[in-house]
mmCIF file of C-alpha atoms in Angstrom:
data_model
loop_
_atom_site.group_PDB
_atom_site.id
_atom_site.type_symbol
_atom_site.label_atom_id
_atom_site.label_comp_id
_atom_site.label_asym_id
_atom_site.label_seq_id
_atom_site.Cartn_x
_atom_site.Cartn_y
_atom_site.Cartn_z
ATOM 1 C CA UNK A 28 81.632 31.931 50.619
ATOM 2 C CA UNK A 29 85.217 32.778 49.730
ATOM 3 C CA UNK A 30 85.862 35.401 47.190
ATOM 4 C CA UNK A 31 87.138 34.276 43.854
ATOM 5 C CA UNK A 32 90.263 35.898 42.720
ATOM 6 C CA UNK A 33 90.594 36.777 39.169
ATOM 7 C CA UNK A 34 93.753 37.234 37.276
ATOM 8 C CA UNK A 35 93.150 40.989 37.099
ATOM 9 C CA UNK A 36 92.818 41.340 40.855
ATOM 10 C CA UNK A 37 95.967 39.291 41.383
ATOM 11 C CA UNK A 38 97.910 41.554 39.103
ATOM 12 C CA UNK A 39 96.620 44.653 40.861
ATOM 13 C CA UNK A 40 97.334 43.099 44.270
ATOM 14 C CA UNK A 41 100.903 42.415 43.308
ATOM 15 C CA UNK A 42 101.838 45.818 41.960
ATOM 16 C CA UNK A 43 104.638 46.286 44.450
ATOM 17 C CA UNK A 44 105.841 42.734 44.338
ATOM 18 C CA UNK A 45 108.825 42.588 42.067
ATOM 19 C CA UNK A 46 108.399 40.354 39.165
ATOM 20 C CA UNK A 47 111.030 39.310 36.787
ATOM 21 C CA UNK A 48 111.277 42.336 34.548
ATOM 22 C CA UNK A 49 114.005 44.001 32.719
ATOM 23 C CA UNK A 50 116.581 46.211 34.454
ATOM 24 C CA UNK A 51 115.246 49.304 32.707
ATOM 25 C CA UNK A 52 111.757 48.631 34.090
ATOM 26 C CA UNK A 53 113.228 48.345 37.594
ATOM 27 C CA UNK A 54 115.102 51.579 37.042
ATOM 28 C CA UNK A 55 111.894 53.326 35.921
ATOM 29 C CA UNK A 56 110.031 51.915 38.923
ATOM 30 C CA UNK A 57 112.821 53.053 41.238
ATOM 31 C CA UNK A 58 112.783 56.527 39.690
ATOM 32 C CA UNK A 59 109.001 56.633 40.006
ATOM 33 C CA UNK A 60 109.196 55.665 43.692
ATOM 34 C CA UNK A 61 111.943 58.211 44.231
ATOM 35 C CA UNK A 62 109.847 60.918 42.518
ATOM 36 C CA UNK A 63 106.770 60.004 44.588
ATOM 37 C CA UNK A 64 108.855 60.150 47.763
ATOM 38 C CA UNK A 65 110.339 63.521 46.740
ATOM 39 C CA UNK A 66 106.838 64.836 45.981
ATOM 40 C CA UNK A 67 105.691 63.718 49.426
ATOM 41 C CA UNK A 68 108.672 65.452 51.037
ATOM 42 C CA UNK A 69 108.079 68.597 48.964
ATOM 43 C CA UNK A 70 104.389 68.579 49.928
ATOM 44 C CA UNK A 71 105.348 68.221 53.590
ATOM 45 C CA UNK A 72 107.789 71.118 53.244
ATOM 46 C CA UNK A 73 105.150 73.304 51.566
ATOM 47 C CA UNK A 74 102.616 72.442 54.272
ATOM 48 C CA UNK A 75 105.181 73.177 56.979
ATOM 49 C CA UNK A 76 106.121 76.466 55.280
ATOM 50 C CA UNK A 77 102.439 77.472 55.089
ATOM 51 C CA UNK A 78 101.924 76.482 58.723
ATOM 52 C CA UNK A 79 105.018 78.474 59.746
ATOM 53 C CA UNK A 80 103.851 81.467 57.709
ATOM 54 C CA UNK A 81 100.402 81.339 59.324
ATOM 55 C CA UNK A 82 101.919 80.923 62.797
ATOM 56 C CA UNK A 83 104.350 83.802 62.225
ATOM 57 C CA UNK A 84 101.496 85.989 60.967
ATOM 58 C CA UNK A 85 99.465 85.088 64.050
ATOM 59 C CA UNK A 86 102.410 85.913 66.324
ATOM 60 C CA UNK A 87 102.919 89.215 64.499
ATOM 61 C CA UNK A 88 99.224 90.094 64.843
ATOM 62 C CA UNK A 89 99.181 89.142 68.522
ATOM 63 C CA UNK A 90 102.248 91.316 69.124
ATOM 64 C CA UNK A 91 100.665 94.150 67.132
ATOM 65 C CA UNK A 92 97.426 93.958 69.123
ATOM 66 C CA UNK A 93 99.397 93.685 72.361
ATOM 67 C CA UNK A 94 101.410 96.768 71.392
ATOM 68 C CA UNK A 95 98.264 98.723 70.567
ATOM 69 C CA UNK A 96 96.597 97.628 73.810
ATOM 70 C CA UNK A 97 99.709 98.586 75.774
ATOM 71 C CA UNK A 98 99.677 101.974 74.041
ATOM 72 C CA UNK A 99 95.997 102.498 74.831
ATOM 73 C CA UNK A 100 96.531 101.415 78.428
ATOM 74 C CA UNK A 101 99.510 103.739 78.810
ATOM 75 C CA UNK A 102 97.640 106.720 77.333
ATOM 76 C CA UNK A 103 94.649 105.964 79.586
ATOM 77 C CA UNK A 104 96.941 105.692 82.612
ATOM 78 C CA UNK A 105 98.676 108.944 81.662
ATOM 79 C CA UNK A 106 95.355 110.794 81.273
ATOM 80 C CA UNK A 107 94.118 109.356 84.554
ATOM 81 C CA UNK A 108 97.312 110.442 86.334
ATOM 82 C CA UNK A 109 97.010 113.983 84.926
ATOM 83 C CA UNK A 110 93.378 114.201 86.023
ATOM 84 C CA UNK A 111 94.226 112.876 89.471
ATOM 85 C CA UNK A 112 97.090 115.347 89.834
ATOM 86 C CA UNK A 113 94.779 118.199 88.819
ATOM 87 C CA UNK A 114 92.169 116.995 91.307
ATOM 88 C CA UNK A 115 94.792 116.738 94.078
ATOM 89 C CA UNK A 116 96.002 120.264 93.287
ATOM 90 C CA UNK A 117 92.434 121.593 93.410
ATOM 91 C CA UNK A 118 91.750 119.689 96.637
ATOM 92 C CA UNK A 119 94.945 121.079 98.165
ATOM 93 C CA UNK A 120 93.940 124.607 97.123
ATOM 94 C CA UNK A 121 90.456 124.170 98.590
ATOM 95 C CA UNK A 122 91.938 122.732 101.783
ATOM 96 C CA UNK A 123 94.228 125.786 102.078
ATOM 97 C CA UNK A 124 91.213 128.098 101.608
ATOM 98 C CA UNK A 125 89.317 126.163 104.287
ATOM 99 C CA UNK A 126 92.246 126.500 106.698
ATOM 100 C CA UNK A 127 92.487 130.240 105.975
ATOM 101 C CA UNK A 128 88.738 130.674 106.580
ATOM 102 C CA UNK A 129 88.950 128.699 109.819
ATOM 103 C CA UNK A 130 91.851 130.901 110.945
ATOM 104 C CA UNK A 131 89.859 134.052 110.075
ATOM 105 C CA UNK A 132 86.798 132.741 111.925
ATOM 106 C CA UNK A 133 88.938 131.894 114.950
ATOM 107 C CA UNK A 134 90.561 135.346 114.874
ATOM 108 C CA UNK A 135 87.127 137.005 114.578
ATOM 109 C CA UNK A 136 85.722 134.930 117.421
ATOM 110 C CA UNK A 137 88.753 135.751 119.572
ATOM 111 C CA UNK A 138 88.320 139.460 118.805
ATOM 112 C CA UNK A 139 84.577 139.293 119.604
ATOM 113 C CA UNK A 140 85.337 137.460 122.847
ATOM 114 C CA UNK A 141 87.999 140.014 123.776
ATOM 115 C CA UNK A 142 85.647 142.939 123.042
ATOM 116 C CA UNK A 143 82.839 141.239 124.978
ATOM 117 C CA UNK A 144 85.127 140.702 127.972
ATOM 118 C CA UNK A 145 86.282 144.336 127.812
ATOM 119 C CA UNK A 146 82.679 145.544 127.673
ATOM 120 C CA UNK A 147 81.765 143.229 130.549
ATOM 121 C CA UNK A 148 84.624 144.657 132.651
ATOM 122 C CA UNK A 149 83.627 148.198 131.762
ATOM 123 C CA UNK A 150 79.989 147.487 132.606
ATOM 124 C CA UNK A 151 81.055 145.803 135.818
ATOM 125 C CA UNK A 152 83.222 148.789 136.742
ATOM 126 C CA UNK A 153 80.372 151.128 135.833
ATOM 127 C CA UNK A 154 77.867 149.188 137.923
ATOM 128 C CA UNK A 155 80.302 149.008 140.841
ATOM 129 C CA UNK A 156 80.822 152.784 140.561
ATOM 130 C CA UNK A 157 77.074 153.435 140.434
ATOM 131 C CA UNK A 158 76.468 151.162 143.393
ATOM 132 C CA UNK A 159 79.126 152.983 145.375
ATOM 133 C CA UNK A 160 77.597 156.291 144.305
ATOM 134 C CA UNK A 161 74.145 155.123 145.390
ATOM 135 C CA UNK A 162 75.534 153.876 148.706
ATOM 136 C CA UNK A 163 77.166 157.265 149.325
ATOM 137 C CA UNK A 164 73.915 159.052 148.498
ATOM 138 C CA UNK A 165 72.085 156.750 150.810
ATOM 139 C CA UNK A 166 74.541 157.517 153.628
ATOM 140 C CA UNK A 167 74.139 161.235 153.059
ATOM 141 C CA UNK A 168 70.377 160.951 153.034
ATOM 142 C CA UNK A 169 70.259 158.568 155.761
#
């Protein structure tokens, strides 16, 4: 069933249709439309300004956090480098001590070997002398 249109609904449906009115009414309508349009533009500008402000604040915060993180990373890296350098210095010192001890051990072992060889030669000479002495005694007794 089709809807009945009443005179009220027709008037409300035809708000924007120009009807024969006076020039002052058209001027008021034009001014009203102009004001509505300006309000829409102003609202858009305010929304855009708010959006820009929020975006700029976000960018500033991101840069601030990035700067703080970079600072923390740099201080951590600096501390780590100092600790590593100290550890390398200590390791180098310990390595030098180890080399010195190895050199001392080698020198001691060389000295012990030399003394042992000297004693072995002396003992050998002594035994050879005793054997010769015993052989001479044996010849005299014999």
